[in-house]
Short mmCIF file of C-alpha atoms and ligand atoms in Angstrom, two decimals:
data_model
loop_
_atom_site.label_atom_id
_atom_site.label_comp_id
_atom_site.label_asym_id
_atom_site.label_seq_id
_atom_site.Cartn_x
_atom_site.Cartn_y
_atom_site.Cartn_z
CA MET A 1 -6.09 15.81 -19.13
CA LYS A 2 -8.07 17.15 -22.06
CA ILE A 3 -11.40 18.80 -21.35
CA HIS A 4 -13.16 20.18 -24.42
CA GLY A 5 -9.81 19.90 -26.22
CA LYS A 6 -7.89 22.02 -23.67
CA ASP A 7 -5.26 20.81 -21.19
CA TYR A 8 -6.16 20.90 -17.50
CA LYS A 9 -4.67 19.74 -14.24
CA THR A 10 -6.85 18.81 -11.28
CA VAL A 11 -4.57 20.54 -8.73
CA TYR A 12 -2.22 23.45 -9.42
CA PHE A 13 -0.78 26.49 -7.70
CA GLU A 14 -0.31 29.93 -9.23
CA GLU A 15 0.84 33.16 -7.61
CA ASP A 16 -0.52 32.86 -4.05
CA SER A 17 -3.42 30.51 -4.66
CA LEU A 18 -4.23 26.85 -4.94
CA PHE A 19 -6.59 25.95 -7.78
CA LEU A 20 -8.80 22.86 -7.81
CA ILE A 21 -11.30 21.59 -10.35
CA ASP A 22 -14.56 21.36 -8.39
CA GLN A 23 -15.50 17.73 -8.81
CA ASN A 24 -18.90 18.15 -7.23
CA GLN A 25 -19.97 20.22 -10.27
CA LEU A 26 -18.81 17.75 -12.91
CA PRO A 27 -19.86 16.57 -15.42
CA ASN A 28 -22.40 19.37 -15.79
CA GLU A 29 -20.13 22.31 -15.09
CA LEU A 30 -16.40 22.84 -15.22
CA GLU A 31 -15.59 25.20 -12.38
CA ILE A 32 -12.10 25.85 -11.05
CA LYS A 33 -12.03 27.25 -7.54
CA SER A 34 -9.15 29.10 -5.88
CA TYR A 35 -8.02 28.75 -2.26
CA THR A 36 -5.72 30.93 -0.17
CA ASP A 37 -6.52 29.61 3.33
CA TYR A 38 -5.70 26.06 4.46
CA ARG A 39 -9.09 25.84 6.24
CA GLU A 40 -10.83 26.20 2.89
CA VAL A 41 -8.68 23.33 1.62
CA VAL A 42 -9.73 21.19 4.61
CA GLU A 43 -13.36 21.85 3.68
CA ALA A 44 -12.77 21.15 -0.03
CA ILE A 45 -11.33 17.75 0.90
CA GLN A 46 -14.16 16.96 3.32
CA ILE A 47 -16.94 17.83 0.87
CA MET A 48 -15.00 16.07 -1.91
CA ALA A 49 -14.66 19.11 -4.18
CA VAL A 50 -11.22 17.49 -4.53
CA ARG A 51 -11.08 13.71 -4.09
CA GLY A 52 -9.02 10.71 -5.12
CA ALA A 53 -5.93 9.70 -3.14
CA PRO A 54 -3.12 11.42 -5.10
CA ALA A 55 -5.23 14.55 -5.72
CA ILE A 56 -5.97 15.05 -2.01
CA GLY A 57 -2.29 14.32 -1.33
CA ALA A 58 -1.29 17.26 -3.52
CA ALA A 59 -4.12 19.47 -2.21
CA GLY A 60 -3.04 18.64 1.36
CA ALA A 61 0.59 19.47 0.59
CA TYR A 62 -0.46 22.86 -0.79
CA GLY A 63 -2.87 23.33 2.14
CA MET A 64 0.10 22.92 4.47
CA ALA A 65 2.13 25.38 2.39
CA LEU A 66 -0.74 27.91 2.60
CA ALA A 67 -0.80 27.46 6.39
CA ALA A 68 2.92 28.25 6.49
CA GLN A 69 2.44 31.40 4.37
CA SER A 70 -0.09 32.83 6.82
CA ALA A 71 1.45 31.64 10.11
CA LYS A 72 2.95 34.39 12.28
CA ASP A 73 6.58 34.00 13.36
CA ALA A 74 5.56 34.08 17.05
CA ASP A 75 3.43 30.94 16.86
CA PHE A 76 4.70 29.41 13.63
CA ARG A 77 5.31 25.95 15.05
CA SER A 78 1.92 25.62 16.79
CA ALA A 79 0.03 27.07 13.81
CA LEU A 80 1.63 24.50 11.51
CA LYS A 81 0.90 21.69 13.93
CA LYS A 82 -2.78 22.65 14.09
CA ALA A 83 -3.06 22.90 10.30
CA ARG A 84 -1.26 19.59 9.89
CA GLN A 85 -3.77 17.81 12.10
CA GLU A 86 -6.85 19.39 10.53
CA LEU A 87 -5.64 18.55 7.04
CA ILE A 88 -4.74 14.96 7.89
CA ASP A 89 -8.04 14.42 9.70
CA SER A 90 -10.10 15.76 6.80
CA ARG A 91 -10.22 12.25 5.27
CA PRO A 92 -8.68 9.23 6.99
CA THR A 93 -8.25 6.43 4.44
CA ALA A 94 -6.02 7.75 1.64
CA VAL A 95 -2.47 7.76 3.01
CA ASP A 96 -1.34 10.11 0.20
CA LEU A 97 -2.95 12.94 2.17
CA THR A 98 -0.90 12.24 5.31
CA ILE A 99 2.26 11.82 3.24
CA GLY A 100 1.78 15.08 1.30
CA VAL A 101 0.98 17.09 4.44
CA MET A 102 3.83 15.58 6.49
CA GLN A 103 6.45 16.17 3.79
CA VAL A 104 5.67 19.89 3.71
CA TYR A 105 5.33 20.17 7.50
CA GLU A 106 8.64 18.47 8.21
CA ALA A 107 10.50 20.41 5.50
CA ALA A 108 9.25 23.73 6.91
CA LEU A 109 10.07 22.91 10.55
CA LYS A 110 13.72 22.29 9.67
CA PHE A 111 14.17 25.98 8.82
CA ILE A 112 12.84 27.45 12.09
CA PRO A 113 13.82 30.09 13.26
CA ASP A 114 14.33 31.38 9.69
CA TYR A 115 10.58 31.71 9.13
CA ASP A 116 10.80 33.23 5.66
CA ALA A 117 12.97 30.35 4.52
CA ALA A 118 10.51 27.91 6.13
CA ARG A 119 7.62 29.46 4.17
CA LYS A 120 9.58 29.28 0.94
CA VAL A 121 10.62 25.68 1.53
CA ALA A 122 7.03 24.70 2.40
CA LEU A 123 5.82 25.88 -1.00
CA MET A 124 8.79 24.37 -2.86
CA THR A 125 8.16 21.02 -1.16
CA ALA A 126 4.47 21.10 -2.13
CA HIS A 127 5.48 21.87 -5.74
CA GLU A 128 7.94 19.00 -5.74
CA PHE A 129 5.45 16.53 -4.19
CA THR A 130 2.90 17.48 -6.85
CA ARG A 131 5.35 17.32 -9.74
CA ARG A 132 6.56 13.87 -8.65
CA SER A 133 3.02 12.59 -8.19
CA GLU A 134 2.08 13.68 -11.71
CA GLU A 135 5.21 12.15 -13.22
CA GLN A 136 4.70 8.86 -11.36
CA CYS A 137 1.13 8.56 -12.62
CA TYR A 138 2.37 9.00 -16.18
CA GLN A 139 5.07 6.36 -15.67
CA LEU A 140 2.79 3.78 -14.09
CA GLY A 141 0.38 4.21 -17.00
CA LEU A 142 3.12 3.09 -19.40
CA HIS A 143 3.96 0.02 -17.27
CA GLY A 144 0.31 -0.88 -16.84
CA ALA A 145 -0.39 -0.64 -20.55
CA ASP A 146 1.91 -3.66 -21.04
CA LEU A 147 -0.75 -5.70 -19.23
CA VAL A 148 -3.57 -4.60 -21.54
CA PRO A 149 -3.99 -6.76 -24.64
CA ASP A 150 -5.37 -5.34 -27.88
CA GLY A 151 -9.14 -5.81 -27.86
CA ALA A 152 -9.35 -5.86 -24.03
CA ARG A 153 -12.67 -5.25 -22.34
CA ILE A 154 -11.80 -3.59 -19.04
CA LEU A 155 -13.80 -3.07 -15.85
CA THR A 156 -12.95 -0.13 -13.59
CA HIS A 157 -14.48 1.09 -10.35
CA CYS A 158 -14.86 4.62 -8.97
CA ASN A 159 -12.74 7.34 -10.57
CA ALA A 160 -9.02 6.65 -10.64
CA GLY A 161 -8.54 9.15 -13.43
CA ALA A 162 -6.78 12.46 -13.95
CA LEU A 163 -9.44 13.97 -11.69
CA ALA A 164 -8.34 11.70 -8.83
CA THR A 165 -4.70 12.70 -9.31
CA VAL A 166 -2.77 15.79 -10.39
CA ASP A 167 -3.02 14.49 -13.96
CA HIS A 168 -3.17 11.26 -16.00
CA GLY A 169 -4.79 9.10 -13.28
CA THR A 170 -3.81 5.70 -11.97
CA ALA A 171 -6.18 3.06 -13.38
CA LEU A 172 -7.12 5.54 -16.11
CA ALA A 173 -3.46 6.31 -16.80
CA VAL A 174 -3.16 2.63 -17.75
CA ILE A 175 -6.30 2.83 -19.88
CA ARG A 176 -5.18 6.14 -21.49
CA ALA A 177 -1.74 4.73 -22.31
CA ALA A 178 -3.24 1.57 -23.87
CA HIS A 179 -5.61 3.72 -25.94
CA ASP A 180 -2.77 6.04 -27.00
CA GLN A 181 -0.82 2.98 -28.14
CA GLY A 182 -3.66 2.30 -30.58
CA LYS A 183 -5.13 -0.66 -28.70
CA ASP A 184 -8.80 -1.26 -29.36
CA ILE A 185 -10.22 -1.25 -25.82
CA PHE A 186 -13.63 -0.94 -24.21
CA VAL A 187 -14.24 0.16 -20.62
CA TYR A 188 -17.09 -0.89 -18.36
CA VAL A 189 -17.50 1.93 -15.84
CA ASP A 190 -19.10 1.04 -12.49
CA GLU A 191 -21.30 3.98 -11.57
CA THR A 192 -20.04 3.75 -7.94
CA ARG A 193 -22.83 4.51 -5.48
CA PRO A 194 -23.34 6.67 -3.55
CA ARG A 195 -21.16 9.52 -4.91
CA LEU A 196 -21.24 8.26 -8.52
CA GLN A 197 -17.55 8.95 -9.22
CA GLY A 198 -17.70 6.35 -12.01
CA GLY A 199 -20.90 7.51 -13.68
CA ARG A 200 -20.02 11.21 -13.36
CA LEU A 201 -16.22 11.49 -13.47
CA THR A 202 -14.72 8.39 -15.11
CA ALA A 203 -17.35 8.45 -17.86
CA PHE A 204 -16.67 12.18 -18.36
CA GLU A 205 -12.91 11.66 -18.69
CA LEU A 206 -13.29 8.73 -21.08
CA GLU A 207 -15.73 10.64 -23.25
CA GLN A 208 -13.42 13.67 -23.35
CA GLU A 209 -10.58 11.44 -24.57
CA GLY A 210 -12.68 9.45 -27.04
CA ILE A 211 -12.18 6.10 -25.26
CA PRO A 212 -15.07 3.67 -25.91
CA HIS A 213 -16.97 2.92 -22.69
CA ALA A 214 -20.35 2.41 -21.04
CA VAL A 215 -21.60 3.06 -17.53
CA ILE A 216 -23.05 0.08 -15.68
CA THR A 217 -24.72 -0.13 -12.28
CA ASP A 218 -22.48 -1.48 -9.54
CA ALA A 219 -24.63 -4.58 -9.40
CA ALA A 220 -24.23 -5.31 -13.14
CA ALA A 221 -20.54 -6.28 -13.09
CA GLY A 222 -21.32 -9.89 -12.17
CA TYR A 223 -23.51 -10.22 -15.22
CA TYR A 224 -20.69 -9.15 -17.53
CA PHE A 225 -18.21 -11.49 -15.83
CA TRP A 226 -20.70 -14.32 -16.27
CA LYS A 227 -21.06 -13.44 -19.96
CA ASN A 228 -17.24 -13.61 -20.37
CA GLU A 229 -17.22 -10.00 -21.49
CA ILE A 230 -14.57 -8.72 -19.05
CA ASP A 231 -10.90 -9.46 -19.77
CA LEU A 232 -9.30 -7.55 -16.92
CA VAL A 233 -10.10 -5.25 -13.99
CA VAL A 234 -8.01 -2.21 -13.06
CA THR A 235 -8.68 0.19 -10.19
CA GLY A 236 -6.72 2.62 -8.05
CA ALA A 237 -6.05 2.40 -4.31
CA ASP A 238 -6.18 4.68 -1.30
CA ARG A 239 -3.66 2.77 0.79
CA ILE A 240 -1.39 -0.20 0.08
CA CYS A 241 0.01 -2.23 2.98
CA LEU A 242 3.32 -4.06 3.29
CA ASN A 243 1.64 -7.43 2.67
CA GLY A 244 -0.09 -6.20 -0.52
CA ASP A 245 -3.58 -5.72 0.96
CA ILE A 246 -5.17 -2.53 -0.34
CA ALA A 247 -8.07 -0.20 0.45
CA ASN A 248 -10.08 1.33 -2.36
CA LYS A 249 -13.58 2.63 -3.00
CA ILE A 250 -16.39 0.59 -1.46
CA GLY A 251 -17.33 -2.16 -3.90
CA THR A 252 -13.76 -2.88 -5.03
CA TYR A 253 -13.47 -6.06 -2.93
CA GLU A 254 -16.50 -7.72 -4.49
CA LYS A 255 -15.14 -7.03 -7.99
CA ALA A 256 -11.85 -8.66 -6.96
CA VAL A 257 -13.69 -11.73 -5.68
CA LEU A 258 -15.65 -11.93 -8.93
CA ALA A 259 -12.46 -11.59 -10.96
CA LYS A 260 -10.75 -14.39 -9.05
CA HIS A 261 -13.77 -16.64 -9.40
CA HIS A 262 -13.77 -16.10 -13.17
CA GLY A 263 -9.97 -16.36 -13.55
CA ILE A 264 -9.69 -12.75 -14.73
CA PRO A 265 -6.65 -10.58 -13.79
CA PHE A 266 -7.30 -7.91 -11.19
CA TYR A 267 -4.83 -5.01 -11.18
CA ILE A 268 -4.28 -2.12 -8.77
CA ALA A 269 -2.48 0.99 -10.06
CA ALA A 270 -0.91 3.52 -7.67
CA PRO A 271 1.95 6.03 -7.30
CA ASN A 272 4.49 5.71 -4.45
CA SER A 273 2.54 8.02 -2.13
CA THR A 274 -0.25 5.42 -1.83
CA PHE A 275 2.09 2.93 -0.10
CA ASP A 276 1.95 2.96 3.69
CA PHE A 277 5.14 1.35 4.93
CA SER A 278 3.84 1.39 8.50
CA CYS A 279 0.74 -0.62 7.60
CA LYS A 280 1.27 -4.34 7.95
CA ARG A 281 -2.10 -5.60 6.68
CA GLY A 282 -5.55 -4.51 5.60
CA GLU A 283 -6.96 -4.65 9.13
CA ASP A 284 -4.67 -1.71 10.03
CA ILE A 285 -6.30 0.63 7.48
CA PRO A 286 -8.68 3.25 8.90
CA ILE A 287 -11.91 3.12 6.93
CA GLU A 288 -13.86 6.34 6.50
CA PHE A 289 -17.59 6.27 7.20
CA ARG A 290 -19.46 9.14 5.58
CA ASP A 291 -22.84 10.73 6.29
CA GLU A 292 -25.85 8.48 5.78
CA ASP A 293 -27.54 11.21 3.75
CA GLU A 294 -25.18 10.45 0.84
CA ILE A 295 -27.12 7.20 0.53
CA LYS A 296 -30.57 8.40 1.54
CA TYR A 297 -30.82 11.43 -0.76
CA ILE A 298 -30.19 12.04 -4.44
CA ASP A 299 -30.29 15.72 -5.48
CA GLY A 300 -32.11 16.55 -2.26
CA ASN A 301 -34.80 13.91 -2.80
CA LEU A 302 -35.22 11.19 -0.20
CA ILE A 303 -34.92 7.85 -1.99
CA THR A 304 -34.98 5.40 0.93
CA ASN A 305 -37.51 4.74 3.66
CA ALA A 306 -37.40 7.88 5.81
CA GLY A 307 -37.19 6.07 9.16
CA SER A 308 -34.40 3.65 8.20
CA PRO A 309 -30.80 4.47 8.98
CA ALA A 310 -28.15 3.91 6.28
CA LEU A 311 -24.56 2.69 6.64
CA ASN A 312 -21.98 4.38 4.47
CA PRO A 313 -18.44 2.95 4.55
CA ALA A 314 -16.55 4.83 1.81
CA PHE A 315 -13.84 2.18 1.29
CA ASP A 316 -13.26 -1.54 1.60
CA VAL A 317 -10.19 -3.73 1.81
CA THR A 318 -9.10 -6.16 -0.90
CA PRO A 319 -6.66 -8.77 0.39
CA ALA A 320 -3.47 -9.37 -1.60
CA GLU A 321 -4.56 -12.89 -2.61
CA PHE A 322 -7.16 -11.33 -4.95
CA ILE A 323 -4.69 -8.99 -6.68
CA THR A 324 -2.77 -10.16 -9.75
CA LYS A 325 -0.28 -7.26 -9.93
CA ILE A 326 0.21 -3.85 -8.42
CA ILE A 327 1.12 -1.38 -11.15
CA THR A 328 3.62 1.22 -9.89
CA PRO A 329 5.86 3.87 -11.45
CA LEU A 330 8.73 1.36 -11.18
CA GLY A 331 6.96 -1.55 -12.83
CA ASN A 332 4.30 -4.19 -12.27
CA PHE A 333 4.83 -6.31 -9.16
CA ASP A 334 3.23 -9.16 -7.27
CA PRO A 335 1.24 -7.58 -4.42
CA GLN A 336 3.42 -9.14 -1.70
CA GLU A 337 6.63 -7.63 -3.14
CA ALA A 338 5.30 -4.24 -4.33
CA ALA A 339 5.89 -2.25 -1.13
CA LEU A 340 9.44 -3.57 -0.85
CA LYS A 341 10.22 -2.66 -4.48
CA VAL A 342 8.80 0.84 -4.12
CA GLN A 343 10.58 1.44 -0.81
CA SER A 344 14.02 0.43 -2.02
O1 MRU B 401 -13.91 8.82 -2.13
P1 MRU B 401 -12.99 9.10 -3.28
O2 MRU B 401 -13.68 9.54 -4.51
O3 MRU B 401 -11.86 10.02 -2.88
O4 MRU B 401 -12.34 7.68 -3.58
C1 MRU B 401 -11.41 7.57 -4.61
C2 MRU B 401 -10.98 6.19 -4.85
O5 MRU B 401 -11.38 5.26 -4.19
C3 MRU B 401 -9.95 5.99 -5.91
O6 MRU B 401 -10.10 4.76 -6.52
C4 MRU B 401 -8.56 6.06 -5.24
O7 MRU B 401 -8.42 7.26 -4.54
C5 MRU B 401 -7.47 5.90 -6.20
S1 MRU B 401 -7.49 7.23 -7.30
C6 MRU B 401 -6.20 7.47 -8.20
#
């Protein structure tokens, strides 16, 4: 991803440290923080300094590798087990996190009692998970761009950009690829209450890459559908089930319903690590509820009635019947067949 003309990755590892772009500071400040302890990575995921399904997958994989580096031989197995659980529990909905953490954990355990080899393999596995994730996002962008006509006016929700992945993005990989192919596109960016990933992060990425766009309130999408000014919708996902149901940022479902009502294609873009082959249907997806203060306060200022509680589900489920295609690194598939294609 280009920021001020320079290439950046959201998640990378150098020497003994994990580096993450701090997404809570963007778009006002570009700060890259370093981490050497898996517990700091747990916290970074919880406070959403790193967020977005593939990005927390890679951060979790490196978190697990960091835990292996510091675990003592005597209690290696139990230390890794503890770290595994804390990392997985740090956010429940995006399955990429569980997959990234488990890959590193299982790879390391195989080498016990050669603890040095286990540490080495843990880091190599995290590197490989991250490299594959980045490559898959690039590939799915190329497939998805086939679905974007010249002149398309596109709606996207939340941030499914390079910042939500290691690089390139998922929904934004599609948009980037279409733009790079010279297509004249325009992007409506839902601001995405309460964390404003659209207004802060997607808008930032699109501006940095010179892609025409405008931020709209979450409630404004219906107006633009009604005006026939949206040609397609593309978002990312946090978990994709065997039957093609998906979970994504709260507010995704209502955009899918609007798209179906207006006969507009609704696409989901995701790398392989977002597929949960043990999840039969949307009802099986654990939905994260976050602190009510994310809704009640903006920049420390109370913006709702003080005595009223707020409800803050971070994700919702969009059933397969509302999804036109799932865009994957292997191609664009009907939602009901996507998991099978990716698994084989
Ligand atoms: O709460 P967030 O910001 O982690 O939610 C992110 C999303 O919902 C994204 O759309 C999803 O992770 C796919 S990103 C490539």
